[in-house]
PDB file of C-alpha atoms in Angstrom:
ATOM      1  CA  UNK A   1     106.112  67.636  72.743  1.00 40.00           C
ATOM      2  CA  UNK A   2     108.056  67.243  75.893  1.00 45.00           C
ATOM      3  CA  UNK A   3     106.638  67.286  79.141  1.00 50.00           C
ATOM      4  CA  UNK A   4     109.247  70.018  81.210  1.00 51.00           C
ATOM      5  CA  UNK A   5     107.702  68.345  84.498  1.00 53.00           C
ATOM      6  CA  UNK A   6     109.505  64.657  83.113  1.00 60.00           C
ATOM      7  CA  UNK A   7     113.131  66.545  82.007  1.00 71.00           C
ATOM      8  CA  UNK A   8     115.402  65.865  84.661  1.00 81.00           C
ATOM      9  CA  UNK A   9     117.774  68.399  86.281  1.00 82.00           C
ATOM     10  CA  UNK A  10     120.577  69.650  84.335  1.00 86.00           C
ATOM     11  CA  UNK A  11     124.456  68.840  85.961  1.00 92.00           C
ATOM     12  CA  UNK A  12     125.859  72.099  87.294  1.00 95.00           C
ATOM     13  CA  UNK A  13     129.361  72.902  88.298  1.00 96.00           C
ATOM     14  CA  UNK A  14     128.455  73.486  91.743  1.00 97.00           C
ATOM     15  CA  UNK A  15     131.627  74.121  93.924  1.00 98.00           C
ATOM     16  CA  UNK A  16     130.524  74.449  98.180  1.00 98.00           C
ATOM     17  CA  UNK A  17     131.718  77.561  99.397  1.00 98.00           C
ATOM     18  CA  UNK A  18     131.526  75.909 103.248  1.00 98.00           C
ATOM     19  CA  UNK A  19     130.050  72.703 105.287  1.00 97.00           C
ATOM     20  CA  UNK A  20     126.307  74.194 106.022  1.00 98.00           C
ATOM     21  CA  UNK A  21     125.886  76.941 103.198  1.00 98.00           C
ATOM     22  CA  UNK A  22     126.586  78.430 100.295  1.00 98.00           C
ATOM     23  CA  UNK A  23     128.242  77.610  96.612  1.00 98.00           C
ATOM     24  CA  UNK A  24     129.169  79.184  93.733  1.00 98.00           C
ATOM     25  CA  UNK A  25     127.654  77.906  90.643  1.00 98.00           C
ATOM     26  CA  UNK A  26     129.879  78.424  87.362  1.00 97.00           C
ATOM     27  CA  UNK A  27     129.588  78.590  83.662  1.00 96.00           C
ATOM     28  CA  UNK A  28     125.907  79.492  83.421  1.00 97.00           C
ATOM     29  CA  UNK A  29     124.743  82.391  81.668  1.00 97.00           C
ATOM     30  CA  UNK A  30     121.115  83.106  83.474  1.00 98.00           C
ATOM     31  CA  UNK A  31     118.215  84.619  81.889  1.00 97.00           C
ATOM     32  CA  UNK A  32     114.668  84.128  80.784  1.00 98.00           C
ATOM     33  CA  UNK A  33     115.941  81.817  78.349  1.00 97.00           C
ATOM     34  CA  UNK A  34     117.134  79.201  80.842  1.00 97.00           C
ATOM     35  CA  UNK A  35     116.286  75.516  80.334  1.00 96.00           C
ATOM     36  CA  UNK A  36     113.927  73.943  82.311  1.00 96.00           C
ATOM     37  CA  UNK A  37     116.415  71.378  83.303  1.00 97.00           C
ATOM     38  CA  UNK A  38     118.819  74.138  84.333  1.00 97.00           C
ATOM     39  CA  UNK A  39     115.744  75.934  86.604  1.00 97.00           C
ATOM     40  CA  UNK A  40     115.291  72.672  88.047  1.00 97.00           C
ATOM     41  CA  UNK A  41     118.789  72.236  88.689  1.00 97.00           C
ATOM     42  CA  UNK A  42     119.411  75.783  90.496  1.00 98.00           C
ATOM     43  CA  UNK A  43     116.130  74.891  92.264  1.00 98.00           C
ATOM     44  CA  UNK A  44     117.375  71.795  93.449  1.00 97.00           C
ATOM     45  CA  UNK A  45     121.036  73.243  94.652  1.00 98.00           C
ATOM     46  CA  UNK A  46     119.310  76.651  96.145  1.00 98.00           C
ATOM     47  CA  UNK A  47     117.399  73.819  98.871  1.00 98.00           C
ATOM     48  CA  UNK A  48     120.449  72.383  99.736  1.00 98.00           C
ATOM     49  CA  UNK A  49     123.274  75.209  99.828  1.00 98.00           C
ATOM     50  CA  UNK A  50     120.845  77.470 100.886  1.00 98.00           C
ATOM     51  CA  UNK A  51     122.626  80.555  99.328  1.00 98.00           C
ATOM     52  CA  UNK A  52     123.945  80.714  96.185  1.00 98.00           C
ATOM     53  CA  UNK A  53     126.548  83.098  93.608  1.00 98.00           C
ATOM     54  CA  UNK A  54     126.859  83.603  90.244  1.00 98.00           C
ATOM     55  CA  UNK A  55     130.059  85.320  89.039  1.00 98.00           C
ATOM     56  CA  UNK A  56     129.915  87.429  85.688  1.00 96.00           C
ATOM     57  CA  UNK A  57     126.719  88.234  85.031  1.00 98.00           C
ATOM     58  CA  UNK A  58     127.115  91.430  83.168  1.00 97.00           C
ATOM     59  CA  UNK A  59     124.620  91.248  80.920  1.00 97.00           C
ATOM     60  CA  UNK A  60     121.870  91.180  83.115  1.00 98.00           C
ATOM     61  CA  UNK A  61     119.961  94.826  83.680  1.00 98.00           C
ATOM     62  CA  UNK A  62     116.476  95.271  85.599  1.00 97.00           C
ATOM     63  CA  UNK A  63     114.477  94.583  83.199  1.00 97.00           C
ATOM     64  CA  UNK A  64     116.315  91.022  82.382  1.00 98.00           C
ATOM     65  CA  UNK A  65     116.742  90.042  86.414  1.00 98.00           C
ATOM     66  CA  UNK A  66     113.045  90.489  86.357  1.00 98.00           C
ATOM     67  CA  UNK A  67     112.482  88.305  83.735  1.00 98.00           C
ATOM     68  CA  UNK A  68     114.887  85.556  85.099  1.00 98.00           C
ATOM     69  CA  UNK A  69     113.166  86.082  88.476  1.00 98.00           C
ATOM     70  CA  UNK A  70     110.340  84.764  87.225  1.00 98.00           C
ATOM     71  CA  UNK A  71     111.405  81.496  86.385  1.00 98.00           C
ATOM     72  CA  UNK A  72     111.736  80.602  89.630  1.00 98.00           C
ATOM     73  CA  UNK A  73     108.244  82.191  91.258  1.00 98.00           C
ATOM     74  CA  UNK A  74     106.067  85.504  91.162  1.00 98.00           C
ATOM     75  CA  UNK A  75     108.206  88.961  91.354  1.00 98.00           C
ATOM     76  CA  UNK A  76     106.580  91.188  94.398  1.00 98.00           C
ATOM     77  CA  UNK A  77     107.520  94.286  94.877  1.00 97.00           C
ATOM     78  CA  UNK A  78     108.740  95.967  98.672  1.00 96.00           C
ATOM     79  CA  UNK A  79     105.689  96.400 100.926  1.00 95.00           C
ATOM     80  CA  UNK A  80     106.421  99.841 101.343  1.00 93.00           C
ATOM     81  CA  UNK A  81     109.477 100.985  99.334  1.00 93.00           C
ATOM     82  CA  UNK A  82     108.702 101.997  95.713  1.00 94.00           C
ATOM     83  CA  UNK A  83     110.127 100.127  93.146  1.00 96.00           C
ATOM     84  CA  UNK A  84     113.011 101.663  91.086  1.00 96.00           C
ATOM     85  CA  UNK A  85     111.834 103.762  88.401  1.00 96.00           C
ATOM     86  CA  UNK A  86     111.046 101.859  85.135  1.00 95.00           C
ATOM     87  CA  UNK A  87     110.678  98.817  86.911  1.00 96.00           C
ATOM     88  CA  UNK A  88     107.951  96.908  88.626  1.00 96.00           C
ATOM     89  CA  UNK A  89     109.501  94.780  91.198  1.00 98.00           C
ATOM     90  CA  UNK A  90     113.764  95.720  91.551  1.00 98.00           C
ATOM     91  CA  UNK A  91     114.442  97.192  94.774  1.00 97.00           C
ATOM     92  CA  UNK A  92     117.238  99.999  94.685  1.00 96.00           C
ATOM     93  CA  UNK A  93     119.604  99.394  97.645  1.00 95.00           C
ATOM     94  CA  UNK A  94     122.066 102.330  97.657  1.00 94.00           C
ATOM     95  CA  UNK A  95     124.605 102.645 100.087  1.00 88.00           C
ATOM     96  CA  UNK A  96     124.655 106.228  99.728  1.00 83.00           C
ATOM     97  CA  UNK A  97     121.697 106.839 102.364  1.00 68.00           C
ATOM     98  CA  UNK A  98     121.271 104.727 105.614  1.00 55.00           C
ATOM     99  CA  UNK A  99     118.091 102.839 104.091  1.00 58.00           C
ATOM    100  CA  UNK A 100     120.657 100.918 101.736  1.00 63.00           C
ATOM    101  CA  UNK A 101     122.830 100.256 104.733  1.00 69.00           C
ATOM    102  CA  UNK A 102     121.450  96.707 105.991  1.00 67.00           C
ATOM    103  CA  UNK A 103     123.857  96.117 108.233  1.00 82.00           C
ATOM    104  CA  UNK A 104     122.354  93.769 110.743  1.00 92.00           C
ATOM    105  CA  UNK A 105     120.515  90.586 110.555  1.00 96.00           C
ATOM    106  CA  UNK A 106     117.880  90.217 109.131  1.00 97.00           C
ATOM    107  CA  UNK A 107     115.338  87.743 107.061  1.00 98.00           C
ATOM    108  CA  UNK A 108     113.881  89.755 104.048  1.00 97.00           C
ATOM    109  CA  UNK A 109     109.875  91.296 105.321  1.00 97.00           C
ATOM    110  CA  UNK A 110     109.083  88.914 107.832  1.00 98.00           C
ATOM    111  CA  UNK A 111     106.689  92.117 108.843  1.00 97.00           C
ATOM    112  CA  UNK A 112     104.255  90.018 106.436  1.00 97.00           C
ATOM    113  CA  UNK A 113     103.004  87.074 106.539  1.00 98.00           C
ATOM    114  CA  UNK A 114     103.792  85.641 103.119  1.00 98.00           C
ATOM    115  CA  UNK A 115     107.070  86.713 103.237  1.00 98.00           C
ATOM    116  CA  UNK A 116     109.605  85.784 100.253  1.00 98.00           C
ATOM    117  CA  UNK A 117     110.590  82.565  99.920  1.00 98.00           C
ATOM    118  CA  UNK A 118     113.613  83.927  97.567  1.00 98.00           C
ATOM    119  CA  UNK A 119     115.562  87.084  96.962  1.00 98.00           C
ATOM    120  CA  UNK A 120     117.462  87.928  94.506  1.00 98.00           C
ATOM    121  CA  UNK A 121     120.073  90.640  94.637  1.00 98.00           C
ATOM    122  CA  UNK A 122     122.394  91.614  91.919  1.00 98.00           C
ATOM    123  CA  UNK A 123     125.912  93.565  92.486  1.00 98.00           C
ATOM    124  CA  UNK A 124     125.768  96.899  90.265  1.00 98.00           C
ATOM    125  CA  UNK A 125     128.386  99.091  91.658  1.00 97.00           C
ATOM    126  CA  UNK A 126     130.321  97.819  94.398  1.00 97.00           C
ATOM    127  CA  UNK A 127     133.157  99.355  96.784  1.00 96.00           C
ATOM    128  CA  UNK A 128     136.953  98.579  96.071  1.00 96.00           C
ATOM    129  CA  UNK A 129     136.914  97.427 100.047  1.00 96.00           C
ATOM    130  CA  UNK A 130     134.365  96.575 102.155  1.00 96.00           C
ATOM    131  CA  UNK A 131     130.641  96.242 101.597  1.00 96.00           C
ATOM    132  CA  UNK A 132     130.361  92.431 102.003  1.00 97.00           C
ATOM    133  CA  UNK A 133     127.404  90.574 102.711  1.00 98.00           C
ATOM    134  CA  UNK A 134     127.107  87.271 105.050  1.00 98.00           C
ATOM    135  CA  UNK A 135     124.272  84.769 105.168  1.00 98.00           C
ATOM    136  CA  UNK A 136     123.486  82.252 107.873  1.00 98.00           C
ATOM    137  CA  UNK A 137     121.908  79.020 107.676  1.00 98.00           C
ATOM    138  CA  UNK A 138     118.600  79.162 110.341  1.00 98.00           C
ATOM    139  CA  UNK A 139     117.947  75.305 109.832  1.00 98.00           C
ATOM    140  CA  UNK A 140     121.016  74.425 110.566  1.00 98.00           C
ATOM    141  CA  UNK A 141     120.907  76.475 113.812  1.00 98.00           C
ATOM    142  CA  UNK A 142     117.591  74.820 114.964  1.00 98.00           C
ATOM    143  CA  UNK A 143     118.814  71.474 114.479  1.00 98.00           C
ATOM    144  CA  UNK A 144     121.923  72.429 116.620  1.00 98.00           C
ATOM    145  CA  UNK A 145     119.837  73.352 119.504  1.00 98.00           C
ATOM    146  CA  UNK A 146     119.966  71.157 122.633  1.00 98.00           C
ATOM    147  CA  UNK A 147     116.715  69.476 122.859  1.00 98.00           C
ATOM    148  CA  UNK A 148     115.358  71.493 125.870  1.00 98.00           C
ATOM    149  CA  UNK A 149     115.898  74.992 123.883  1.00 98.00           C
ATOM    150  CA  UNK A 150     114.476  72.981 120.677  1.00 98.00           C
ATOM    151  CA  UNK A 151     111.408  71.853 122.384  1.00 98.00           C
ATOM    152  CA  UNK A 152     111.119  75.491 123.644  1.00 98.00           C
ATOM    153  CA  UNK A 153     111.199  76.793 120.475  1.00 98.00           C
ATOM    154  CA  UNK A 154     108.978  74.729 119.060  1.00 98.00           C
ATOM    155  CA  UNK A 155     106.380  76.447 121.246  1.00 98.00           C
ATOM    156  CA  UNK A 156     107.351  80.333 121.101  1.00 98.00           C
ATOM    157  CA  UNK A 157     105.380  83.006 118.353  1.00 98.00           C
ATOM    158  CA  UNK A 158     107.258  86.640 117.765  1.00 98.00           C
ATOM    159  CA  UNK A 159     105.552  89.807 116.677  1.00 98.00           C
ATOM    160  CA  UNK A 160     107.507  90.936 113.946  1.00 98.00           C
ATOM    161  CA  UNK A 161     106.791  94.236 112.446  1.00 96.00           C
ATOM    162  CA  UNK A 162     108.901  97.238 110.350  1.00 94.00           C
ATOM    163  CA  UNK A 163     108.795  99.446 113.513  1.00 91.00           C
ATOM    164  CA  UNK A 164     112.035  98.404 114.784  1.00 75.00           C
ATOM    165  CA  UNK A 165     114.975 100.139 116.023  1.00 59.00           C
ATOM    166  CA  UNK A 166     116.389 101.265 112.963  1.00 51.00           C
ATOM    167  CA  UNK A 167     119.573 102.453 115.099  1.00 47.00           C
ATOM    168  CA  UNK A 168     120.320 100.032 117.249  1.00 51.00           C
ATOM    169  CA  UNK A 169     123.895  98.262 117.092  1.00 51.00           C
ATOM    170  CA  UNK A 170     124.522 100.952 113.972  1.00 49.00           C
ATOM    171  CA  UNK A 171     127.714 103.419 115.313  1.00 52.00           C
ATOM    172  CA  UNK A 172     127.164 105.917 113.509  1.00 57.00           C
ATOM    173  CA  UNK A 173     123.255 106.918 112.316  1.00 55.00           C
ATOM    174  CA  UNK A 174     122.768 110.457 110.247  1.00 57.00           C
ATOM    175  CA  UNK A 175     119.536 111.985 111.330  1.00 62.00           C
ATOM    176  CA  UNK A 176     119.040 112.247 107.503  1.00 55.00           C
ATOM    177  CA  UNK A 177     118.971 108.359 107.211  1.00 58.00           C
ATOM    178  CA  UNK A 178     116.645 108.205 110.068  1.00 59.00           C
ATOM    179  CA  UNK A 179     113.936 110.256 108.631  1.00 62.00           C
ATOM    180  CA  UNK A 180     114.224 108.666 105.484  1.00 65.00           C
ATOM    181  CA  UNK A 181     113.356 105.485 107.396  1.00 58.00           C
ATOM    182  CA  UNK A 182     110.588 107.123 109.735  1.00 65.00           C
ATOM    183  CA  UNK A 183     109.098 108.491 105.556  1.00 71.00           C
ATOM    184  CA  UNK A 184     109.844 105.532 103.812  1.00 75.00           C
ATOM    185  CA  UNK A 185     110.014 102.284 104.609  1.00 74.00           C
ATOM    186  CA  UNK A 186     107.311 102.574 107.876  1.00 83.00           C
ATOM    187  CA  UNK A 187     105.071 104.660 106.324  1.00 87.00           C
ATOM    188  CA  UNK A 188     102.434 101.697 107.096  1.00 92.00           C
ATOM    189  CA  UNK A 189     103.594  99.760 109.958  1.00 94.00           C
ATOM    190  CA  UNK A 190     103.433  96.241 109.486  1.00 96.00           C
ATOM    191  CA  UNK A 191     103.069  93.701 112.749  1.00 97.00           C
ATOM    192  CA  UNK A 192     102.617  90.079 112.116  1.00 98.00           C
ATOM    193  CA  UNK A 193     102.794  87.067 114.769  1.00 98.00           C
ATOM    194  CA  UNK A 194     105.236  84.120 113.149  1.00 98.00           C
ATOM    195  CA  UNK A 195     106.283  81.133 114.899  1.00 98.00           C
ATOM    196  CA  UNK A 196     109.781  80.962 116.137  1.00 98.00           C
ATOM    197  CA  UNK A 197     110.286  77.546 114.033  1.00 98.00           C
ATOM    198  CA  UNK A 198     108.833  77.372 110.704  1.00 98.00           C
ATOM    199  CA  UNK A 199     108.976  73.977 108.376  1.00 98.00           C
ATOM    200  CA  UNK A 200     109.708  74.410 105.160  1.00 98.00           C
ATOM    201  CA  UNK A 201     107.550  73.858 102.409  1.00 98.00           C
ATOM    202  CA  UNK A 202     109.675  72.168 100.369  1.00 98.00           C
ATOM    203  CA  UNK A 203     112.301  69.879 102.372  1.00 98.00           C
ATOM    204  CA  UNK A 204     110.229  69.786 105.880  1.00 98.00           C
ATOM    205  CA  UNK A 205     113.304  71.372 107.425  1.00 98.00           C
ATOM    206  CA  UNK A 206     112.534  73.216 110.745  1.00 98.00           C
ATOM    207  CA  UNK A 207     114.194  76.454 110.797  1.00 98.00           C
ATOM    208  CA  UNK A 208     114.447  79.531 112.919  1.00 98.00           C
ATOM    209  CA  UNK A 209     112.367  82.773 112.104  1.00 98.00           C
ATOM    210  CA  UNK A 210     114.090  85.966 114.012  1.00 98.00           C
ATOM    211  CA  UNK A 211     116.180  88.827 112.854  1.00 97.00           C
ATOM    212  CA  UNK A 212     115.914  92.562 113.471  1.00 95.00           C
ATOM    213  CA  UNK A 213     112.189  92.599 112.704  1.00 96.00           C
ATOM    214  CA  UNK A 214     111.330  90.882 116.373  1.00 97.00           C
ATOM    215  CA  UNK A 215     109.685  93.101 118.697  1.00 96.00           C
ATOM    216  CA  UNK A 216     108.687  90.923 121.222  1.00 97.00           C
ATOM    217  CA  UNK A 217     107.924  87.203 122.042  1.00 98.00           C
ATOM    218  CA  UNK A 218     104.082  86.701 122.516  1.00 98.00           C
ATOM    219  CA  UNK A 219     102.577  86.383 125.821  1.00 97.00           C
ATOM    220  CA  UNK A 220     106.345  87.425 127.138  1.00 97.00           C
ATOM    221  CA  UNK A 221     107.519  91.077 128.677  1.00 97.00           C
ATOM    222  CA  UNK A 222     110.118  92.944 126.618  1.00 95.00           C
ATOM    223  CA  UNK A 223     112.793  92.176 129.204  1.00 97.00           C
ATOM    224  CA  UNK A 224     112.708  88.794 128.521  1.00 97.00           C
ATOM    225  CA  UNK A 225     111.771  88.676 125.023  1.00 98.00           C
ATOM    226  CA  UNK A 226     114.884  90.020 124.434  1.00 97.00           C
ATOM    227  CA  UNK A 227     117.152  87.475 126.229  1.00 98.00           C
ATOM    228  CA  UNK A 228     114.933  85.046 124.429  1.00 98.00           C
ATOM    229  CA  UNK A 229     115.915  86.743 121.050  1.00 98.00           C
ATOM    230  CA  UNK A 230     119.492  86.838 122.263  1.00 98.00           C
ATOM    231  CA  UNK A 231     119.591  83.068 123.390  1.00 98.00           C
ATOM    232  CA  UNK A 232     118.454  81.852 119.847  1.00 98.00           C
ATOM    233  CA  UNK A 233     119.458  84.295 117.674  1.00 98.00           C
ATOM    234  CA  UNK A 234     123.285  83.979 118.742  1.00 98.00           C
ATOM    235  CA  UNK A 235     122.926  80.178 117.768  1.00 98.00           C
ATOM    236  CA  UNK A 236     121.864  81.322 114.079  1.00 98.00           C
ATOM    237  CA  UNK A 237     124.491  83.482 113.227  1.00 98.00           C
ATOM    238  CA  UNK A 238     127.542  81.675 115.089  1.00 98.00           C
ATOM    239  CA  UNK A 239     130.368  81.603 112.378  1.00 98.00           C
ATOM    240  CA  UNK A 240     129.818  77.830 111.471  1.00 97.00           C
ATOM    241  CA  UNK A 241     126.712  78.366 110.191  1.00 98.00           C
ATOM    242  CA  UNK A 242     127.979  81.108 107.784  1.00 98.00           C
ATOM    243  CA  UNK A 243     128.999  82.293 104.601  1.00 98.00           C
ATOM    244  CA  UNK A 244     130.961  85.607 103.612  1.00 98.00           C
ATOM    245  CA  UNK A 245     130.989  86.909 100.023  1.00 98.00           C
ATOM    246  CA  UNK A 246     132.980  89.520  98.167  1.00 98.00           C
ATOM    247  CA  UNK A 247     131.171  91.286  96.131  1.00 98.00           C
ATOM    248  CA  UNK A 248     132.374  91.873  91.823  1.00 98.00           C
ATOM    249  CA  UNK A 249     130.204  94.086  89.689  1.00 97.00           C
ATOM    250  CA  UNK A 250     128.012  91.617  87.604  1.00 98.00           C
ATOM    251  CA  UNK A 251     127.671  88.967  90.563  1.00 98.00           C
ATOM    252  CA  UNK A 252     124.469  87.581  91.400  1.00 98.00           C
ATOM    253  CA  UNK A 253     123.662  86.104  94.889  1.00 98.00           C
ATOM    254  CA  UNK A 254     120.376  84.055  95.283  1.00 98.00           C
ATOM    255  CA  UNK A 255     119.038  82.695  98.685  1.00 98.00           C
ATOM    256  CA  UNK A 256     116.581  80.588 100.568  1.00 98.00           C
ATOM    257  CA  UNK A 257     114.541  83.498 102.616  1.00 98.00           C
ATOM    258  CA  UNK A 258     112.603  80.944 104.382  1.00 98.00           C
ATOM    259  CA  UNK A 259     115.915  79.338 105.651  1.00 98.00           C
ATOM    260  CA  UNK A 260     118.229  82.108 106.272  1.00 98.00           C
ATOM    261  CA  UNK A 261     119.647  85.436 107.546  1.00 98.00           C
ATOM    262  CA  UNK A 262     121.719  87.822 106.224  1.00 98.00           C
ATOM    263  CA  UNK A 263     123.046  91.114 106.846  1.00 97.00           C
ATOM    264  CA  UNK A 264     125.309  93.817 104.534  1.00 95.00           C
ATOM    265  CA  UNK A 265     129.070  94.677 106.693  1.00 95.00           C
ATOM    266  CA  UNK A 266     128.614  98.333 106.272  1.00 93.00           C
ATOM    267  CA  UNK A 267     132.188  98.690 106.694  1.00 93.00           C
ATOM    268  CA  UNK A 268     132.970 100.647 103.470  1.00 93.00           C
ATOM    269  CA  UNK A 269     133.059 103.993 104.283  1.00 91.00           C
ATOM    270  CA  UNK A 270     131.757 107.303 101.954  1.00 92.00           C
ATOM    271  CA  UNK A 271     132.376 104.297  98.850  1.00 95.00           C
ATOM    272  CA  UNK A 272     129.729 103.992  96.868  1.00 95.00           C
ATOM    273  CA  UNK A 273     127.659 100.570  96.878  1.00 96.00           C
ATOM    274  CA  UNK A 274     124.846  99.882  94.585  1.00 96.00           C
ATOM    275  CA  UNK A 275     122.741  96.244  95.151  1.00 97.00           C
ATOM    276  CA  UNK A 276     119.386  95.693  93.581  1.00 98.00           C
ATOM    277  CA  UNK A 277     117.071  92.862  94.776  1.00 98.00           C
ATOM    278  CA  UNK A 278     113.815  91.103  93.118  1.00 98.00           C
ATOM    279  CA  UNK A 279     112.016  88.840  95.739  1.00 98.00           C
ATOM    280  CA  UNK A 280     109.653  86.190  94.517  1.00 98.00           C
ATOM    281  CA  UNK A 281     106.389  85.537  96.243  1.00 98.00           C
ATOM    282  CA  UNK A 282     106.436  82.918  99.708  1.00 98.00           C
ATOM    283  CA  UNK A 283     103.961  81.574 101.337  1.00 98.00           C
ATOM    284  CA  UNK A 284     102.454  81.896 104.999  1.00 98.00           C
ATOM    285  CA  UNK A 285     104.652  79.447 107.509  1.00 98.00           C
ATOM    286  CA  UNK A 286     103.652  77.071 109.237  1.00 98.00           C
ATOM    287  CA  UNK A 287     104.292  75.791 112.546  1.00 98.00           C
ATOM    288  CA  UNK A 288     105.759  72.464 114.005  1.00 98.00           C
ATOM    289  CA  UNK A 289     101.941  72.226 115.047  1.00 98.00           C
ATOM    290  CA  UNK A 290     100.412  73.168 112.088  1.00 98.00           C
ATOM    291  CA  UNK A 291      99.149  76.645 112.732  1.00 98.00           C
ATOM    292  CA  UNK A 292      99.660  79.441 110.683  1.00 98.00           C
ATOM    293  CA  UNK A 293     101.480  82.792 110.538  1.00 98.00           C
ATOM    294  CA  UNK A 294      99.475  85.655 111.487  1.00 98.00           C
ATOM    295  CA  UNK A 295      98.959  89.723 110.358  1.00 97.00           C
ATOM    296  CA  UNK A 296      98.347  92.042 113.206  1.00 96.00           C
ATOM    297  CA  UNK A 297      98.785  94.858 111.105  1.00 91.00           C
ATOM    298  CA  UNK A 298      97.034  95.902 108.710  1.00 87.00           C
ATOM    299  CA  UNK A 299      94.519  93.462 109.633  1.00 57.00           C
ATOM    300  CA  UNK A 300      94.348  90.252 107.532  1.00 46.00           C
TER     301      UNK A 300
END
């Protein structure tokens, strides 16, 4: 019998969608019944492009981008918003109501402190204009840092919890979509204390941990917690460090949580948009200095 651990990587026909992240992988069919070679492959291209598509994946319903999921770690379901019916671990992301509307940036339930280390999401109905999504690459925007801000951020922790302003830098917020929120999704309020700069399990990359889940820097007032935020958070998503993709039904977008942001441009109107996402199971960062993320929140 074969050892899977020995096979080595499959060749993929991986086309770079920019310089720092993302590519579009073509001609592979996914599903449980990938090759290990190919899992190792998509493994292998996911640490280094940081985001990538998949055009054309019709087949694939909940129940099979559950199975695939699990190829590549353990399926967890949303802290706080139930699973779509039938399922155990696809997230419903409808457009139709302001909860489905992620439309600033954001790295996927950094309220926890095993957050994922992948998500992904899977384009079911999509709007004939509009409705993009854009990633950013959060290593690349440490390691563009000057050294003083670097060595800075090497030092700073952030509470980051589910409370957050749910309307802030949205134009237009329905009181509908607000209650939803205030029902839903913080029904139990999550805080956790991450470091600003995580390194990666896997590559040892330093990256930046922010996004609309900040509330405040520790041991820092509000005021300045939030030009803090602003200082570091406008180096993550400058374009360079971006990718924009148009959405097809059938397309499948898989990223690196632990090394990006991304938000949804909620620029599509009363058009419907229908995404559903599976994460897979992270683990707890840790710091430059080898500590350890933190829950607040429900306690630990």
């Amino acid at each position: 019998m074969t050892d899977t651990a020995t096979l080595a990587p499959a060749t993929l026909d991986v086309r770079p969608l920019t310089g720092r992240i993302g590519a579009e992988i073509s001609g592979l069919t996914l599903s449980a019944g990938l090759d290990e070679p190919y899992v190792r492959s998509i493994r292998r291209a996911l640490l280094r492009h940081k985001v990538l598509f998949f055009r054309g994946q019709h087949h694939l319903d909940e129940t099979a981008q559950e199975s695939f999921a699990r190829l590549l770690g353990d399926p967890v379901p949303h802290p706080t918003v139930p699973s779509l019916e039938g399922t155990n671990y696809v997230l419903d992301i409808d457009g139709s109501h302001g909860g489905g509307r992620a439309s600033s940036w954001h790295t996927d339930v950094t309220f926890v402190p095993d957050y994922p280390k992948i998500s992904i999401l899977r384009g079911v109905v999509v709007p004939e204009a509009g409705g993009d999504t854009v990633w950013a690459n959060t290593a690349a925007a440490y390691h563009d840092l000057p050294p003083v801000l670097r060595d800075l951020a090497d030092r700073l922790w952030a509470v980051h919890s589910n409370d957050y302003d749910y309307a802030a830098g949205r134009s237009q917020v329905r009181e509908s979509d607000v209650k939803r929120y205030r029902e839903v999704f913080t029904r139990t309020v999550y805080e956790t204390e991450h470091p600003l700069v995580r390194v990666h399990p896997e590559t040892g990359q330093r990256s930046l941990i922010l996004g609309h889940f900040v509330k405040r820097f520790v041991g820092i007032g509000s005021a300045e917690s939030r030009h803090l935020f602003d200082i570091f958070q406008s180096q993550i998503v400058r374009h360079e460090n971006t990718v924009r993709w148009r959405w097809a039904p059938g397309d499948v977008a898989m990223w690196d949580n632990r090394a990006t942001q991304h938000r949804a441009v909620d620029d599509y109107g009363d058009q419907p948009r229908i995404v559903r996402r599976v994460t897979l199971r992270g683990e707890v960062p840790l710091s430059v200095d080898g500590r350890t993320s933190v829950a607040i929140s429900p306690s630990a």
